[in-house]
Amino acid sequence: MDMMRLALRTLRFRKGGFLATFVALFFGTAIVLACGGLLETGIRNNVPPERLAGASLVVVGDRSYELHPGDHEEKSERVVLAESVPLDAALAGKVRGVAGVERVVGDVTFAATVLDGAAGPPAQGHGRAQGHGWGSAGLAPYVLERGSAPVGARQVVLDAATAAKSGAGVGDSVRIAARGETASYKVSGVARARGAAGQRAVFFSDGEAVRLAGADLGSAAGVPTAEGGVARRFDALAVVARPDAALPQVKADVTRALAGSPVTVLSGDDRGFAEYPTAMERREDLISLSAVFGGMAVMVALFVTAGTMALSAAQRRRELALMRAIGATPRQLRRMLVAETLVIAVAAALLAWLPGQWLGEALFERLAASGVTAEAVEFSQGWIPLAAAGGAVLVTAVGAGLIGARRAVRTRPTEALADAALQQRWVSTIRLLFAVLFLGGATALAIVTWTVMEGPAAASTAGPTVICAAIGLALIAPALTKVCAVLLHWPVSALTGTSGRLAMLNSRARTVQVAASVTPVMLAVGVATANLYVQTTSADLVERAFNENLRADAVLTSASGTLAPSLVDQVRALPGIAAASAYVTSTGFIERGDGRGAETGDDGLPLQGVSAAGAAGTSAATVTAGSLGALRGDAVALPEGAGHKVGETLTLRLGDNSTARVRVVATYRPKAGSEAALLPAELLAPHTTGGLPQQILVRAEPGADVTGTLGQLAARTPGLTVADRDALIAAHAEDTKTQAWINYLMVGMIVAYTAISVVNSLATATGGRRREFGLQRLTGATRAQVMRMLTVEGVVVAVIGVLLGTAAAATTLVPFAHAAADSWLPSGPLWIYGTALTLALSATLVPAWRALRVLPVRAARTES
């Protein structure tokens, strides 16, 4: 208790140093807590159901795929497939026969866009909604606010939000684009969800919904609809249990009844995956992103906290030496330091809890808006991230404080007083050992990036490499600072005169103290340059690859998201058209010949569906064997690196978990970033969620301008949109910026924290030199002369920090540029260096100006 009271009293009289420590701990805890919240959200991945909230259970097709089943050489791993997996409608009968099941509702889902009225512009819609059959509306539950349920093939019910946005009311006619076609429908009613359904919905009659979803196709026996049609497949089965039934037992019985079928039975919050399937496949993206940046945030926070605590403790060596001289024991001093640290750390952690949660929620919202995760995922942040963040920062703070003051604590009282006036010795076996360890780790990672990584995947080692390099350089920063100071002494002195000579003499005499100021600058420049330049270089590579691969002069898209296959022939027949090809994308896997999983990587193989007649004219692929014109029926064209030759037959696992036996009819040399398996569009499209081609690529004849011709076709085809080459490049550049923006945000958050540490450390170091400034002024120096000297010192600190930070960043950027772009130099902005100089000067001169306002005699009598 005595040590705690002493610690509290000490806090009152050393507000500056303790404020710096508090700032480092507060922001470090908040950032780590925010990243921890994102990680917990990804792990939990809670998706509360909305439209299907009234269902007790939801049955969906199994989208998981085991890459290496039964393979002893490789670890078995399951991945989430790219497309929705349809269910045979016959399964509904099996579920109805389970005891405890009251009813089963087959649900279909497809994109549906309400256009601008019956005579409005053809391509302008009011946002893409989801089309469903009215039979599933009661599960939300949706209730009719006005009008009646849809009857027949040309009536719809709009949800209240869609009706308000389109300005349509009961009895009005609206045009709706869905599944590659556009038709007029009469609004029979407007429905509103009782819950907080975030989806926009358009409800058709059950028969029309089945037709538009393509669910009347397939081999299943089928389920009759109210209009006399037959549904042969569903996207999901909503199971409503009897009120008196035990839900766990019903789920077990339903699972048992469907044994042998590729299905998944969902309950609780997992039912939301049926409505938001992207939440399942993007879960890994959120986990990996938050883990990578969270790990980097932890490392930076610990590094900054340790540096700030060590600097603060080092400035108290004289105070601790005096306490030893008047009888305090080393144990008492350690207890006092621990008590001080605990008070500051606990206060910082508790106060950072709410800001950390707000920051985590804000980051999650931006991630959801950028498409990294589904907006329906529920943000989760419990006590575990707080305990982890607070515990890590607390242990680091206590350890750094004790290590920073260990010399004054352990030295004899008389020796401690003398030692406090001398520059601290920095060399130690442990310090050198850890420096070699971290620099060796950075070197190893750089070699791996240089020799093993290819393309954008090389960015995965960027964060760990620069952190290891920065920590290694920081551990030997005094020696590096001394070398840089010696090299800079003559040019700086020659350019700045007396003030510069005095500044350089100070820097060489105070190597350890200057190194403590250089380190945060080095960390900020290294982390910012490495991570930002990786992003800018990657963005430049993607944009360059897109421009090189884009051979189409125009692209046709639809407000519904899909196009009718017959439209390709109409486009090909127009004047001035050299080639036209349907285009659809997905992701699949090439299966091994022995049937034991996939031979492709964990991320799968991009699949592109094209038209045989137009593939050669619209693709940038350089054919090395065979012909793209042979892409008909069960055929495939593969990149040269896939390891398959023309004439081979192989099995593809498609995105909807079905398989296709295909024959290799061509191999090609792809442009950078365009490696994919090329398939006939008519083969691939039915195995995608949309079921139809997504675009039509158009190549014009030399000298022909087809924009006007295609525009006339669009005017005759409601919902059709034409984009020329410039618009495509601009849209892709904007999409690339959107995808990269979230990385900029996460990196910027960490860089901002390191910038705070720069200001924090430099302000603390400068504020601790009041006695030195007072003595200089008593010996005849003016305020202006001291400020000029400090300006030179600030520039020197910034220059050394930039040099070391650039060296740390180079361990990442040079290997990355070689692996990704076959170049030695990355691309990126130069404002990082100007920002570092501005921060260093501001953090040095502002505290110095305040310190110089104190009378010289009074300042000379103070320690700091």
GROMACS .gro file of C-alpha atoms in nm, residues 517 520-521 754-769 773 787 790 794 797 835-850:
model
   40
  517SER     CA    1   1.375   0.943  -3.108
  520PRO     CA    2   0.954   0.563  -3.387
  521VAL     CA    3   1.028   0.763  -3.702
  754THR     CA    4   0.293   0.496  -3.525
  755ALA     CA    5   0.268   0.865  -3.612
  756ILE     CA    6   0.122   0.929  -3.266
  757SER     CA    7   0.416   0.739  -3.121
  758VAL     CA    8   0.654   0.962  -3.316
  759VAL     CA    9   0.499   1.274  -3.170
  760ASN     CA   10   0.475   1.111  -2.829
  761SER     CA   11   0.838   1.001  -2.815
  762LEU     CA   12   0.989   1.317  -2.960
  763ALA     CA   13   0.778   1.541  -2.737
  764THR     CA   14   0.877   1.340  -2.431
  765ALA     CA   15   1.245   1.341  -2.526
  766THR     CA   16   1.251   1.713  -2.597
  767GLY     CA   17   1.049   1.801  -2.287
  768GLY     CA   18   1.300   1.608  -2.078
  769ARG     CA   19   1.585   1.841  -2.185
  773PHE     CA   20   1.828   2.420  -2.242
  787MET     CA   21   1.559   2.667  -3.158
  790LEU     CA   22   1.682   2.188  -3.231
  794GLY     CA   23   1.486   1.740  -3.572
  797VAL     CA   24   1.643   1.263  -3.655
  835THR     CA   25   0.500   1.368  -4.346
  836ALA     CA   26   0.780   1.209  -4.142
  837LEU     CA   27   0.986   1.529  -4.159
  838THR     CA   28   0.686   1.744  -4.060
  839LEU     CA   29   0.601   1.520  -3.765
  840ALA     CA   30   0.961   1.510  -3.643
  841LEU     CA   31   1.003   1.887  -3.657
  842SER     CA   32   0.663   1.960  -3.501
  843ALA     CA   33   0.714   1.712  -3.218
  844THR     CA   34   1.059   1.859  -3.147
  845LEU     CA   35   1.003   2.233  -3.181
  846VAL     CA   36   0.664   2.270  -3.008
  847PRO     CA   37   0.778   2.111  -2.676
  848ALA     CA   38   1.109   2.300  -2.706
  849TRP     CA   39   0.927   2.631  -2.747
  850ARG     CA   40   0.726   2.556  -2.433
   0.00000   0.00000   0.00000
